[in-house]
mmCIF file of C-alpha atoms in Angstrom:
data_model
loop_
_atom_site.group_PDB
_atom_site.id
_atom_site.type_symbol
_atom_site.label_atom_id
_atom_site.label_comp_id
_atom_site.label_asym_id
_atom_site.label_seq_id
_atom_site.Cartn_x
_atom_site.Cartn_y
_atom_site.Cartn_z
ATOM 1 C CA UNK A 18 -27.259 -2.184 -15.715
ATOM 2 C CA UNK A 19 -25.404 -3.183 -12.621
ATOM 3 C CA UNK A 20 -22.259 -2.037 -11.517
ATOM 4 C CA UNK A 21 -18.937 -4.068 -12.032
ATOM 5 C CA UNK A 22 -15.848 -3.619 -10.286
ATOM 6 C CA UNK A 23 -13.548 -3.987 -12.262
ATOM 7 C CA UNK A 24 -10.265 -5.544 -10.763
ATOM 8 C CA UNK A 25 -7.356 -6.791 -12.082
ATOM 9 C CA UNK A 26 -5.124 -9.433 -11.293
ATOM 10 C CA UNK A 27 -1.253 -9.836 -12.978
ATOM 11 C CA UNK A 28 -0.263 -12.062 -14.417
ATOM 12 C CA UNK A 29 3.128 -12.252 -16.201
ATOM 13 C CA UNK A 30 3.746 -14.534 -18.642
ATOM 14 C CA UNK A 31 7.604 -16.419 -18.108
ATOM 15 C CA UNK A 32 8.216 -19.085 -19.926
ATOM 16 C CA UNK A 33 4.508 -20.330 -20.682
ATOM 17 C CA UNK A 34 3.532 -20.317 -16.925
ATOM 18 C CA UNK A 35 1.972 -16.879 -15.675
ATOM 19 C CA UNK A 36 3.058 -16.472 -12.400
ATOM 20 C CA UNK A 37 0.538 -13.747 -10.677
ATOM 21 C CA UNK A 38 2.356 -10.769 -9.099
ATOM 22 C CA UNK A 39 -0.326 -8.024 -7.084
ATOM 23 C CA UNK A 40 -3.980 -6.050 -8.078
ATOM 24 C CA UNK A 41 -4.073 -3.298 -10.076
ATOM 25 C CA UNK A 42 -7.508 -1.625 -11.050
ATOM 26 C CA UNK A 43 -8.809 -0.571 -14.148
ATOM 27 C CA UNK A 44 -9.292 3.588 -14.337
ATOM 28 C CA UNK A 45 -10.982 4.110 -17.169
ATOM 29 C CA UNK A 46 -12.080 2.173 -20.365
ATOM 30 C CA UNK A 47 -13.001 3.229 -23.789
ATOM 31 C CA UNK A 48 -14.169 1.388 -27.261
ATOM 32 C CA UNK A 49 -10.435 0.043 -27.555
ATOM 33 C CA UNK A 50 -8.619 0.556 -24.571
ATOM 34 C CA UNK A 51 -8.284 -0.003 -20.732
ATOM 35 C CA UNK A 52 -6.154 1.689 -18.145
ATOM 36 C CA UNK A 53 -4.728 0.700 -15.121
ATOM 37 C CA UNK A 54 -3.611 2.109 -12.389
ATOM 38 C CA UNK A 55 -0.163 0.597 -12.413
ATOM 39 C CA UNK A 56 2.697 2.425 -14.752
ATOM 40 C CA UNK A 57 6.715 1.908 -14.765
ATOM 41 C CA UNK A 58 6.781 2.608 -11.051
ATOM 42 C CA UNK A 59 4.514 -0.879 -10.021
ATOM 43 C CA UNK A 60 7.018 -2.383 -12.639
ATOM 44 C CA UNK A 61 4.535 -2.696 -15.752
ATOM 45 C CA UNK A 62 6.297 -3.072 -19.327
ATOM 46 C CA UNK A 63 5.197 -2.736 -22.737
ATOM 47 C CA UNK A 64 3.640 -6.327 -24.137
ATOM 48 C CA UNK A 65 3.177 -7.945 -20.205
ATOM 49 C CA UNK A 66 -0.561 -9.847 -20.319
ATOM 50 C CA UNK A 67 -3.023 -8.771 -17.980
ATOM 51 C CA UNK A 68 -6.163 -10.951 -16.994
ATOM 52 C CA UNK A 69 -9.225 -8.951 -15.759
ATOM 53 C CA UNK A 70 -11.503 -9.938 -13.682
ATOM 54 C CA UNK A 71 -15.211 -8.861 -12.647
ATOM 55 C CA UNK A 72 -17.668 -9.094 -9.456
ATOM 56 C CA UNK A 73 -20.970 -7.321 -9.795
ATOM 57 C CA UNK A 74 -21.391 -7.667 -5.664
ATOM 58 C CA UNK A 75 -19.095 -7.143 -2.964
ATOM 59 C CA UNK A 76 -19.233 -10.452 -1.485
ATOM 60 C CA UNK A 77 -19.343 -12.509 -4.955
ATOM 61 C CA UNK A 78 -16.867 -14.726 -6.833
ATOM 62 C CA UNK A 79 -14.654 -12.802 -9.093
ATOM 63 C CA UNK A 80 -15.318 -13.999 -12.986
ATOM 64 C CA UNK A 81 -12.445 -13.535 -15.834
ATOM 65 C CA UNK A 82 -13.867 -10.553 -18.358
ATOM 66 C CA UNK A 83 -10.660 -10.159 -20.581
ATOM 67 C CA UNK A 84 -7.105 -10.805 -20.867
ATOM 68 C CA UNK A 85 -5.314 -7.446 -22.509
ATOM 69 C CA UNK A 86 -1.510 -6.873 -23.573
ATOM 70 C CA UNK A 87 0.149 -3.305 -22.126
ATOM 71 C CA UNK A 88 0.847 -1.186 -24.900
ATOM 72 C CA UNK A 89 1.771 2.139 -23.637
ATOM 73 C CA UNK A 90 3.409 2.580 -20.247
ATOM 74 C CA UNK A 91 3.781 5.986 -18.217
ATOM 75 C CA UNK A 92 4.786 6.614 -14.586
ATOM 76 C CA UNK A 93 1.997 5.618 -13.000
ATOM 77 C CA UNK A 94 -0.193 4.100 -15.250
ATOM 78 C CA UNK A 95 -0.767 2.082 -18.658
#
């Protein structure tokens, strides 16, 4: 199976139009949840909406895998 890199791009949702903010990256995944590597210190709050994208090569166009909802917040990530 090839590698993906996982990446993830913000996007907060204001007033119906997501508005992207910076990268985070996803740090581990499991059967029903992801983490990222961004927490209360990038600014992340419970219920923001996250779109995630995948490449499976370095140079190749990034494809949209998921959009998730932050349930859990700590420091430094969620």
């Amino acid at each position: 199976m090839k590698r993906l890199l996982l990446i993830l791009a913000a996007a907060a949702v204001s007033a119906g139009v997501a508005r992207a903010q910076e990268m985070f990256y996803v740090i581990k995944v499991t059967p029903t949840l992801l983490y990222l590597d961004a927490g209360l210190a990038a600014g992340v709050q419970p219920r923001d909406h996250y779109l995630i994208l995948a490449r499976d090569a370095s140079d190749g166009p990034y494809a949209p895998v998921a959009e998730v909802a932050v349930i859990r917040v700590a420091e430094g990530y969620s």
